[in-house]
Amino acid sequence: MRFLTSVTSVLALASGLALGAPSPSKKPKPNTKHPKTIDDFQALAIQSLREAEARKPKGEPGKNGCTLKNARVRRDWEALSKPERKEYIRAVNCLWDLPAADTTFSAAQNYFDEFVAIHINLTDFIHGTGNFLTWHRYLMHLWEETLRNDCGYKGALPYWNWFKYQDNLKASPLFDGSDTSMGGDGEYFAHNGSIAGAGQVWLPSGEGGGCVKSGPFVNRTINMGPIRPAMQGYEPVMTNQLDYNPRCQRRDLTNAASAYFTNKNLWEVLLGPHSISIGHFQDELQGPYGTLRMHGAGHYAMGGDGSDVFSSLNDPAFYQHHAMVDRLYWIWQALHPQIADTINGTRTFRNQPPSPDATVDDPLDVGVLGEHLPIKSMLDTLGNDPLCYIYA
Ligand SMILES: *[C@@H]1O[C@H](CO)[C@@H](O)[C@H](O)[C@H]1NC(C)=O
Ligand SMILES: *[C@@H]1O[C@H](CO)[C@@H](O)[C@H](O)[C@H]1NC(C)=O
Ligand SMILES: *[C@@H]1O[C@H](CO)[C@@H](O)[C@H](O)[C@H]1NC(C)=O
Ligand SMILES: *[C@@H]1O[C@H](CO)[C@@H](O)[C@H](O)[C@H]1NC(C)=O
Ligand SMILES: [Cu+2]
């Protein structure tokens, strides 16, 4: 009897592993002594932030009133209930139906497009720069605030947990094509993969590449780009970056790209050799010239429009992807408190053309989306100036 019981539980465990989807209750206890997985690092980050809060004089409120207790909590898309996911989707659709915030970019047909346009216009000054992490952190904040203030969304920005479903993106709740996903794969489009890492890394095609064929946004039109899509056979057609080019949104879910989401790569940037300075961290996250690393991997994993450094915001999953980029930045900051508020890099893409070093007083240009706050206001997610959030 005893024997049978143990065999049964071993089988149950084995089948759980085979399905690759253990229920949350079966999650192993996080190992904060020797962190390996994203869950370990998450627990370590919270532990570190708790310790920092406890070091403050007794009774002193959090900075500007923001504490770990009252901070907004950004969660894994999969951890949201289906009604919560639908609420987020409803708000994104609402943004898509609102008029553009102004008329500077004539191709922008709606508020969703306004975000795309601002990012296209500034691409050379917000990637491979000293403001890459803080600029995108601010964009995520503005997106979250706009969904809440203009579309009645009550939740926080959800993130794409890179470290699950890497070998089968189509099965992930984010990309399974259901009405609680960000849409599924694109229609089949014959092509020879995509080129990442400044032309140095070739990724084989997935099974899509054409218009996204399922999910809540199938009938949406995107209006700008592509400018530098990575997918073979998908070419830019306009003469100016901000020209009007209405079309469907394309995707090619590429497991060969999500395969870069490994515990080894995670450890490298959070505690390993690439964690020792903000320069090392951000350069490794974005990838040294001619290589592919985790930030790029998410873009190439979406493929199609999501793989265009200029206009990847056309894929609505862009925001869950960059929330995860920001989550890694947040964990890195929590684990390296002495250097958490440092920045590194110049004001131009890989310093081309050469430009001065960025400083924490540099304003973050977000066009009409918000006030042009300085970089330093984005360094502390618990600073309440204006950020007050954590990840869970
Ligand atoms: C696909 O592209 C790669 C990289 O450019 C190239 O090496 C390969 O020969 C191409 N394959 C075909 C069938 O064209
Ligand atoms: C997309 O349009 C088709 C045809 O009008 C319609 O049947 C379908 O319900 C629409 N889907 C969504 C998600 O709006
Ligand atoms: C940025 O980091 C690199 C190496 O990590 C270093 O050589 C450079 O001096 C740093 N620049 C600034 C402005 O801190
Ligand atoms: C567009 O980008 C330029 C920098 O190239 C910037 O000066 C300008 O303010 C941006 N326009 C808008 C409306 O964001
Ligand atoms: Cu970007």
Coordinates of C-alpha atoms and ligand atoms in Angstrom, one line a residue:
M1 CA 0.0 0.0 0.0
R2 CA 2.8 2.3 1.0
F3 CA 4.7 1.3 -2.1
L4 CA 1.6 2.0 -4.3
T5 CA 1.1 5.4 -2.8
S6 CA 4.7 6.4 -3.5
V7 CA 4.5 5.1 -7.0
T8 CA 1.3 7.0 -7.6
S9 CA 2.9 10.3 -6.3
V10 CA 6.0 9.8 -8.4
L11 CA 3.8 9.3 -11.4
A12 CA 1.8 12.3 -10.6
L13 CA 5.0 14.3 -10.3
A14 CA 6.3 13.0 -13.5
S15 CA 3.2 13.7 -15.4
G16 CA 3.2 17.2 -14.0
L17 CA 6.7 17.7 -15.3
A18 CA 5.8 16.3 -18.6
L19 CA 3.0 18.7 -19.0
G20 CA 5.4 21.5 -18.1
A21 CA 2.7 23.3 -16.1
P22 CA 2.9 22.6 -12.4
S23 CA 0.1 24.4 -10.6
P24 CA 1.2 27.3 -8.5
S25 CA 0.7 25.3 -5.3
K26 CA 3.4 22.8 -6.4
K27 CA 5.9 25.6 -7.0
P28 CA 9.1 24.8 -5.1
K29 CA 10.0 27.1 -2.3
P30 CA 12.2 29.9 -3.7
N31 CA 15.9 29.4 -3.0
T32 CA 17.3 32.8 -2.1
K33 CA 20.7 31.4 -0.9
H34 CA 21.6 30.2 -4.3
P35 CA 19.1 31.8 -6.7
K36 CA 18.7 30.2 -10.1
T37 CA 15.2 30.7 -11.3
I38 CA 13.2 33.8 -11.9
D39 CA 11.1 32.9 -8.8
D40 CA 14.2 32.6 -6.7
F41 CA 15.4 36.1 -7.9
Q42 CA 11.9 37.5 -7.4
A43 CA 11.9 36.3 -3.7
L44 CA 15.4 37.7 -3.2
A45 CA 14.4 41.1 -4.6
I46 CA 11.4 41.4 -2.2
Q47 CA 13.6 40.2 0.7
S48 CA 16.2 42.9 -0.2
L49 CA 13.6 45.6 -0.5
R50 CA 12.0 44.6 2.9
E51 CA 15.4 44.8 4.5
A52 CA 16.0 48.2 3.0
E53 CA 12.6 49.4 4.3
A54 CA 13.3 47.9 7.8
R55 CA 16.6 49.8 8.0
K56 CA 14.6 53.1 7.9
P57 CA 14.1 54.7 11.3
K58 CA 11.0 53.3 13.0
G59 CA 7.8 55.0 12.2
E60 CA 9.2 56.8 9.2
P61 CA 6.8 56.5 6.3
G62 CA 8.1 55.3 2.9
K63 CA 9.6 57.8 0.6
N64 CA 6.8 60.2 -0.3
G65 CA 4.4 57.8 1.3
C66 CA 5.1 54.8 -1.0
T67 CA 5.8 51.5 0.8
L68 CA 6.0 47.9 -0.2
K69 CA 2.5 47.5 1.3
N70 CA 0.8 50.2 -0.7
A71 CA 2.8 49.9 -3.9
R72 CA 0.9 48.8 -7.1
V73 CA 1.7 45.2 -7.9
R74 CA 2.5 44.2 -11.5
R75 CA 1.9 40.5 -12.0
D76 CA 2.5 37.7 -14.5
W77 CA -0.1 37.7 -17.3
E78 CA -0.8 34.0 -16.4
A79 CA -1.4 35.0 -12.7
L80 CA -4.3 37.3 -13.8
S81 CA -7.7 35.7 -13.7
K82 CA -9.5 35.5 -17.1
P83 CA -11.8 38.4 -16.1
E84 CA -8.7 40.4 -15.2
R85 CA -7.1 39.6 -18.5
K86 CA -10.3 40.6 -20.3
E87 CA -10.3 43.9 -18.4
Y88 CA -6.8 44.7 -19.6
I89 CA -7.8 43.8 -23.1
R90 CA -10.9 45.9 -22.9
A91 CA -8.7 48.9 -21.9
V92 CA -6.3 48.3 -24.7
N93 CA -9.2 48.3 -27.2
C94 CA -10.5 51.5 -25.6
L95 CA -7.1 53.2 -26.2
W96 CA -7.2 52.0 -29.8
D97 CA -10.6 53.7 -30.1
L98 CA -9.5 57.0 -28.6
P99 CA -8.3 59.8 -30.8
A100 CA -4.5 60.5 -31.0
A101 CA -3.3 62.9 -28.4
D102 CA -2.3 65.5 -30.9
T103 CA -1.7 66.1 -34.6
T104 CA 2.1 66.2 -34.7
F105 CA 2.3 62.7 -36.3
S106 CA -0.4 62.7 -39.0
A107 CA -0.2 59.0 -39.5
A108 CA -1.3 58.3 -35.9
Q109 CA -5.0 57.4 -36.1
N110 CA -5.6 56.8 -32.4
Y111 CA -4.1 56.9 -29.0
F112 CA -2.5 53.5 -29.4
D113 CA -0.7 54.8 -32.5
E114 CA 0.5 57.9 -30.6
F115 CA 2.7 55.6 -28.4
V116 CA 4.0 53.9 -31.6
A117 CA 4.8 57.3 -33.2
I118 CA 6.6 58.8 -30.2
H119 CA 8.8 55.6 -30.1
I120 CA 9.6 55.6 -33.8
N121 CA 10.5 59.3 -33.7
L122 CA 13.0 58.8 -30.8
T123 CA 14.3 55.3 -31.6
D124 CA 17.9 56.5 -32.1
F125 CA 18.0 58.3 -28.7
I126 CA 16.4 55.6 -26.4
H127 CA 18.2 52.4 -27.4
G128 CA 21.9 51.6 -26.7
T129 CA 21.9 54.8 -24.7
G130 CA 22.2 55.9 -21.0
N131 CA 18.4 56.3 -20.8
F132 CA 17.3 53.0 -22.4
L133 CA 16.1 51.4 -19.1
T134 CA 14.6 54.6 -17.6
W135 CA 13.0 55.8 -20.8
H136 CA 11.2 52.5 -21.3
R137 CA 10.3 52.3 -17.6
Y138 CA 8.6 55.7 -18.0
L139 CA 6.8 54.5 -21.2
M140 CA 5.4 51.5 -19.3
H141 CA 4.3 53.8 -16.5
L142 CA 2.6 56.2 -19.0
W143 CA 0.9 53.2 -20.7
E144 CA -0.4 51.9 -17.4
E145 CA -1.6 55.3 -16.3
T146 CA -3.3 56.0 -19.6
L147 CA -5.1 52.7 -19.4
R148 CA -6.3 53.6 -15.9
N149 CA -7.1 57.3 -16.4
D150 CA -8.5 57.3 -19.9
C151 CA -10.0 53.8 -20.1
G152 CA -11.0 52.9 -16.5
Y153 CA -8.6 50.1 -16.1
K154 CA -8.2 49.3 -12.4
G155 CA -5.2 46.9 -12.5
A156 CA -1.5 47.2 -12.9
L157 CA 0.5 46.5 -16.1
P158 CA 1.0 42.7 -16.4
Y159 CA 4.2 41.2 -17.6
W160 CA 5.3 38.3 -19.9
N161 CA 7.1 35.8 -17.8
W162 CA 9.8 34.8 -20.2
F163 CA 10.9 31.8 -18.3
K164 CA 7.9 29.6 -19.0
Y165 CA 6.6 28.3 -22.4
Q166 CA 9.9 29.2 -24.1
D167 CA 9.7 26.0 -26.1
N168 CA 6.1 26.5 -27.1
L169 CA 5.0 30.1 -27.2
K170 CA 1.7 29.2 -28.8
A171 CA 0.7 27.4 -25.6
S172 CA 1.3 30.4 -23.4
P173 CA -1.7 32.3 -22.1
L174 CA -0.2 35.4 -23.7
F175 CA 0.0 34.0 -27.2
D176 CA -2.5 31.1 -27.3
G177 CA -4.9 33.1 -29.6
S178 CA -7.8 32.9 -27.1
D179 CA -9.9 35.9 -26.3
T180 CA -7.9 36.2 -23.1
S181 CA -4.5 36.5 -24.9
M182 CA -2.7 39.2 -26.9
G183 CA -3.6 37.2 -30.0
G184 CA -2.0 34.1 -31.4
D185 CA 0.4 33.4 -34.2
G186 CA 0.2 34.9 -37.7
E187 CA -1.1 33.2 -40.8
Y188 CA 1.5 31.0 -42.5
F189 CA 3.9 33.1 -44.6
A190 CA 6.7 31.3 -46.4
H191 CA 10.0 33.0 -45.5
N192 CA 13.5 32.2 -44.6
G193 CA 13.6 33.2 -40.9
S194 CA 14.7 36.5 -39.5
I195 CA 18.0 38.3 -39.0
A196 CA 18.9 39.5 -35.5
G197 CA 22.0 40.9 -33.8
A198 CA 22.9 43.5 -36.4
G199 CA 22.8 41.0 -39.3
Q200 CA 24.9 38.4 -37.4
V201 CA 22.3 36.0 -36.0
W202 CA 19.9 34.1 -38.2
L203 CA 16.8 32.7 -36.6
P204 CA 14.7 30.0 -38.3
S205 CA 11.1 30.8 -39.1
G206 CA 8.3 29.7 -36.9
E207 CA 4.9 28.7 -38.4
G208 CA 3.4 32.1 -38.9
G209 CA 4.7 35.4 -40.3
G210 CA 1.4 36.8 -41.7
C211 CA -1.5 38.6 -40.1
V212 CA -2.4 37.6 -36.6
K213 CA -5.4 35.3 -37.2
S214 CA -6.9 34.9 -33.7
G215 CA -7.5 36.7 -30.5
P216 CA -9.1 40.0 -29.4
F217 CA -7.3 42.3 -31.8
V218 CA -7.6 40.4 -35.1
N219 CA -9.5 43.2 -36.9
R220 CA -7.2 46.1 -35.7
T221 CA -5.2 48.1 -38.2
I222 CA -1.7 49.3 -37.5
N223 CA -0.7 52.5 -39.3
M224 CA 3.1 53.1 -39.1
G225 CA 6.2 51.1 -40.0
P226 CA 7.7 48.7 -40.7
I227 CA 11.0 50.5 -40.7
R228 CA 13.5 47.8 -39.9
P229 CA 11.6 44.5 -39.6
A230 CA 13.9 41.5 -39.0
M231 CA 11.7 39.0 -40.9
Q232 CA 12.9 38.0 -44.3
G233 CA 10.3 39.0 -47.0
Y234 CA 8.8 41.8 -44.9
E235 CA 10.2 45.0 -46.3
P236 CA 9.7 48.7 -45.5
V237 CA 7.7 50.4 -48.2
M238 CA 7.7 54.1 -47.1
T239 CA 10.2 56.8 -47.6
N240 CA 9.7 58.5 -44.2
Q241 CA 9.7 56.7 -40.9
L242 CA 6.4 58.3 -39.8
D243 CA 4.5 57.8 -43.0
Y244 CA 1.0 56.3 -43.0
N245 CA 1.0 52.6 -43.9
P246 CA -2.2 50.9 -42.8
R247 CA -2.1 47.1 -42.6
C248 CA -2.7 44.1 -40.4
Q249 CA -0.4 43.2 -37.5
R250 CA 2.0 40.4 -38.3
R251 CA 3.6 37.8 -36.1
D252 CA 5.8 34.8 -36.3
L253 CA 6.1 33.2 -32.9
T254 CA 9.7 32.0 -32.9
N255 CA 10.7 29.4 -30.2
A256 CA 14.3 29.6 -31.5
A257 CA 14.4 33.2 -30.1
S258 CA 12.6 32.5 -26.8
A259 CA 15.2 29.7 -26.3
Y260 CA 17.5 32.6 -25.1
F261 CA 15.4 32.9 -22.0
T262 CA 17.6 30.6 -19.8
N263 CA 18.4 30.5 -16.1
K264 CA 22.0 30.9 -17.1
N265 CA 21.4 34.1 -19.0
L266 CA 19.2 35.3 -16.1
W267 CA 21.9 34.7 -13.5
E268 CA 24.6 36.3 -15.7
V269 CA 22.8 39.7 -15.6
L270 CA 21.4 39.6 -12.0
L271 CA 24.3 38.1 -10.0
G272 CA 27.0 37.0 -12.4
P273 CA 29.7 38.8 -14.3
H274 CA 27.3 41.0 -16.2
S275 CA 25.7 42.3 -13.0
I276 CA 28.6 44.3 -11.6
S277 CA 27.6 47.6 -13.0
I278 CA 24.6 49.2 -14.7
G279 CA 26.7 49.4 -17.9
H280 CA 27.4 45.6 -17.8
F281 CA 23.8 44.8 -16.9
Q282 CA 22.1 46.9 -19.6
D283 CA 24.7 46.0 -22.3
E284 CA 24.3 42.3 -21.7
L285 CA 20.5 42.6 -21.5
Q286 CA 20.4 44.3 -24.9
G287 CA 23.3 42.3 -26.3
P288 CA 26.8 43.3 -27.4
Y289 CA 26.9 44.4 -31.0
G290 CA 26.2 41.5 -33.4
T291 CA 24.7 39.2 -30.7
L292 CA 21.2 38.4 -29.5
R293 CA 20.3 38.6 -25.8
M294 CA 17.1 38.6 -23.7
H295 CA 15.7 42.0 -24.6
G296 CA 16.0 41.3 -28.3
A297 CA 15.0 37.7 -27.8
G298 CA 11.5 38.8 -26.7
H299 CA 11.1 41.0 -29.8
Y300 CA 12.3 38.2 -32.2
A301 CA 10.1 35.7 -30.4
M302 CA 7.1 37.8 -31.4
G303 CA 8.6 38.2 -34.9
G304 CA 6.8 40.2 -37.6
D305 CA 6.0 43.7 -36.4
G306 CA 7.2 43.0 -32.9
S307 CA 10.8 42.5 -34.3
D308 CA 11.1 46.0 -35.6
V309 CA 13.2 48.1 -33.2
F310 CA 11.4 51.3 -34.4
S311 CA 7.8 50.2 -34.5
S312 CA 7.6 47.0 -32.3
L313 CA 4.9 48.8 -30.3
N314 CA 2.5 47.8 -33.1
D315 CA 2.4 44.4 -31.4
P316 CA 0.3 44.9 -28.3
A317 CA 2.4 42.3 -26.4
F318 CA 5.2 44.8 -26.6
Y319 CA 4.0 46.2 -23.3
Q320 CA 4.1 42.8 -21.5
H321 CA 7.6 42.2 -22.9
H322 CA 9.0 45.6 -21.8
A323 CA 7.3 45.1 -18.4
M324 CA 9.5 42.0 -18.0
V325 CA 12.6 44.0 -19.2
D326 CA 11.7 46.5 -16.4
R327 CA 11.1 43.7 -13.9
L328 CA 14.7 42.4 -14.5
Y329 CA 16.0 46.0 -14.0
W330 CA 13.9 46.3 -10.8
I331 CA 15.4 43.0 -9.5
W332 CA 18.9 44.1 -10.5
Q333 CA 18.4 47.4 -8.6
A334 CA 17.0 45.6 -5.5
L335 CA 20.0 43.2 -5.5
H336 CA 22.6 46.0 -6.0
P337 CA 21.3 48.8 -3.8
Q338 CA 24.7 50.7 -3.7
I339 CA 24.7 51.2 -7.4
A340 CA 20.9 51.1 -8.1
D341 CA 20.7 54.8 -9.0
T342 CA 23.7 54.9 -11.4
I343 CA 23.4 55.1 -15.2
N344 CA 25.8 54.5 -18.0
G345 CA 25.9 55.4 -21.7
T346 CA 25.6 58.4 -24.0
R347 CA 22.6 60.1 -25.6
T348 CA 22.8 58.3 -29.0
F349 CA 22.4 54.7 -30.2
R350 CA 25.7 52.9 -29.3
N351 CA 27.2 56.4 -29.3
Q352 CA 26.6 56.9 -33.1
P353 CA 27.0 59.7 -33.8
P354 CA 29.2 60.5 -30.8
S355 CA 27.4 62.3 -28.0
P356 CA 27.9 63.3 -24.4
D357 CA 27.3 60.9 -21.5
A358 CA 23.7 60.9 -20.3
T359 CA 23.2 62.4 -16.8
V360 CA 20.4 61.7 -14.3
D361 CA 19.1 65.2 -15.0
D362 CA 18.5 64.6 -18.7
P363 CA 14.8 65.0 -19.4
L364 CA 13.0 61.9 -20.8
D365 CA 11.3 63.1 -24.0
V366 CA 8.0 61.3 -24.3
G367 CA 6.4 63.8 -26.6
V368 CA 2.8 64.6 -25.7
L369 CA 2.4 61.4 -23.6
G370 CA 3.6 63.1 -20.4
E371 CA 5.8 65.5 -18.7
H372 CA 9.4 65.3 -19.7
L373 CA 10.7 64.1 -16.3
P374 CA 14.4 63.7 -15.6
I375 CA 16.0 60.3 -15.6
K376 CA 16.5 60.4 -11.8
S377 CA 12.7 60.3 -11.3
M378 CA 12.6 56.9 -12.8
L379 CA 15.4 55.3 -10.7
D380 CA 13.3 54.3 -7.7
T381 CA 10.0 52.4 -8.3
L382 CA 9.2 53.1 -4.7
G383 CA 10.0 56.8 -4.8
N384 CA 6.5 58.0 -5.6
D385 CA 7.9 60.6 -7.8
P386 CA 5.9 59.5 -9.7
L387 CA 6.5 55.7 -9.4
C388 CA 5.1 53.5 -6.7
Y389 CA 5.1 49.8 -7.8
I390 CA 6.7 46.5 -7.4
Y391 CA 6.6 43.2 -9.2
A392 CA 5.2 39.9 -7.9
Ligands
LIG1 C1 18.3 31.6 -45.3 O1 19.0 32.7 -44.8 C2 20.3 32.3 -44.3 C3 20.9 33.6 -43.6 O2 20.9 34.6 -44.5 C4 21.2 31.7 -45.4 O3 22.4 31.3 -44.8 C5 20.5 30.5 -46.0 O4 21.2 30.1 -47.1 C6 19.1 30.9 -46.5 N1 18.4 29.7 -46.9 C7 17.7 29.7 -48.0 C8 17.0 28.4 -48.3 O5 17.6 30.7 -48.8
LIG2 C1 -13.5 40.6 -36.7 O1 -14.3 40.8 -37.9 C2 -15.1 39.7 -38.3 C3 -15.8 40.1 -39.6 O2 -16.5 41.3 -39.5 C4 -16.1 39.4 -37.2 O3 -16.9 38.3 -37.5 C5 -15.3 39.1 -35.9 O4 -16.2 38.9 -34.8 C6 -14.3 40.2 -35.5 N1 -13.5 39.8 -34.4 C7 -13.2 40.5 -33.4 C8 -12.4 39.9 -32.3 O5 -13.6 41.7 -33.3
LIG3 C1 30.2 53.2 -18.6 O1 30.7 51.8 -18.3 C2 31.9 51.6 -19.0 C3 32.3 50.1 -18.8 O2 31.3 49.4 -18.1 C4 33.0 52.5 -18.6 O3 34.2 52.3 -19.3 C5 32.5 54.0 -18.7 O4 33.5 54.9 -18.2 C6 31.2 54.2 -18.1 N1 30.7 55.6 -18.4 C7 30.2 56.3 -17.4 C8 29.7 57.7 -17.9 O5 30.0 56.0 -16.3
LIG4 C1 10.8 63.9 -32.4 O1 12.2 63.7 -32.2 C2 13.0 64.8 -32.1 C3 14.4 64.3 -32.0 O2 14.8 63.7 -33.1 C4 12.6 65.6 -30.9 O3 13.4 66.8 -30.8 C5 11.1 66.0 -31.0 O4 10.7 66.6 -29.9 C6 10.3 64.7 -31.3 N1 8.9 65.1 -31.5 C7 7.9 64.8 -30.8 C8 6.6 65.4 -31.1 O5 8.0 64.0 -29.8
CU5 CU 12.2 50.6 -27.5

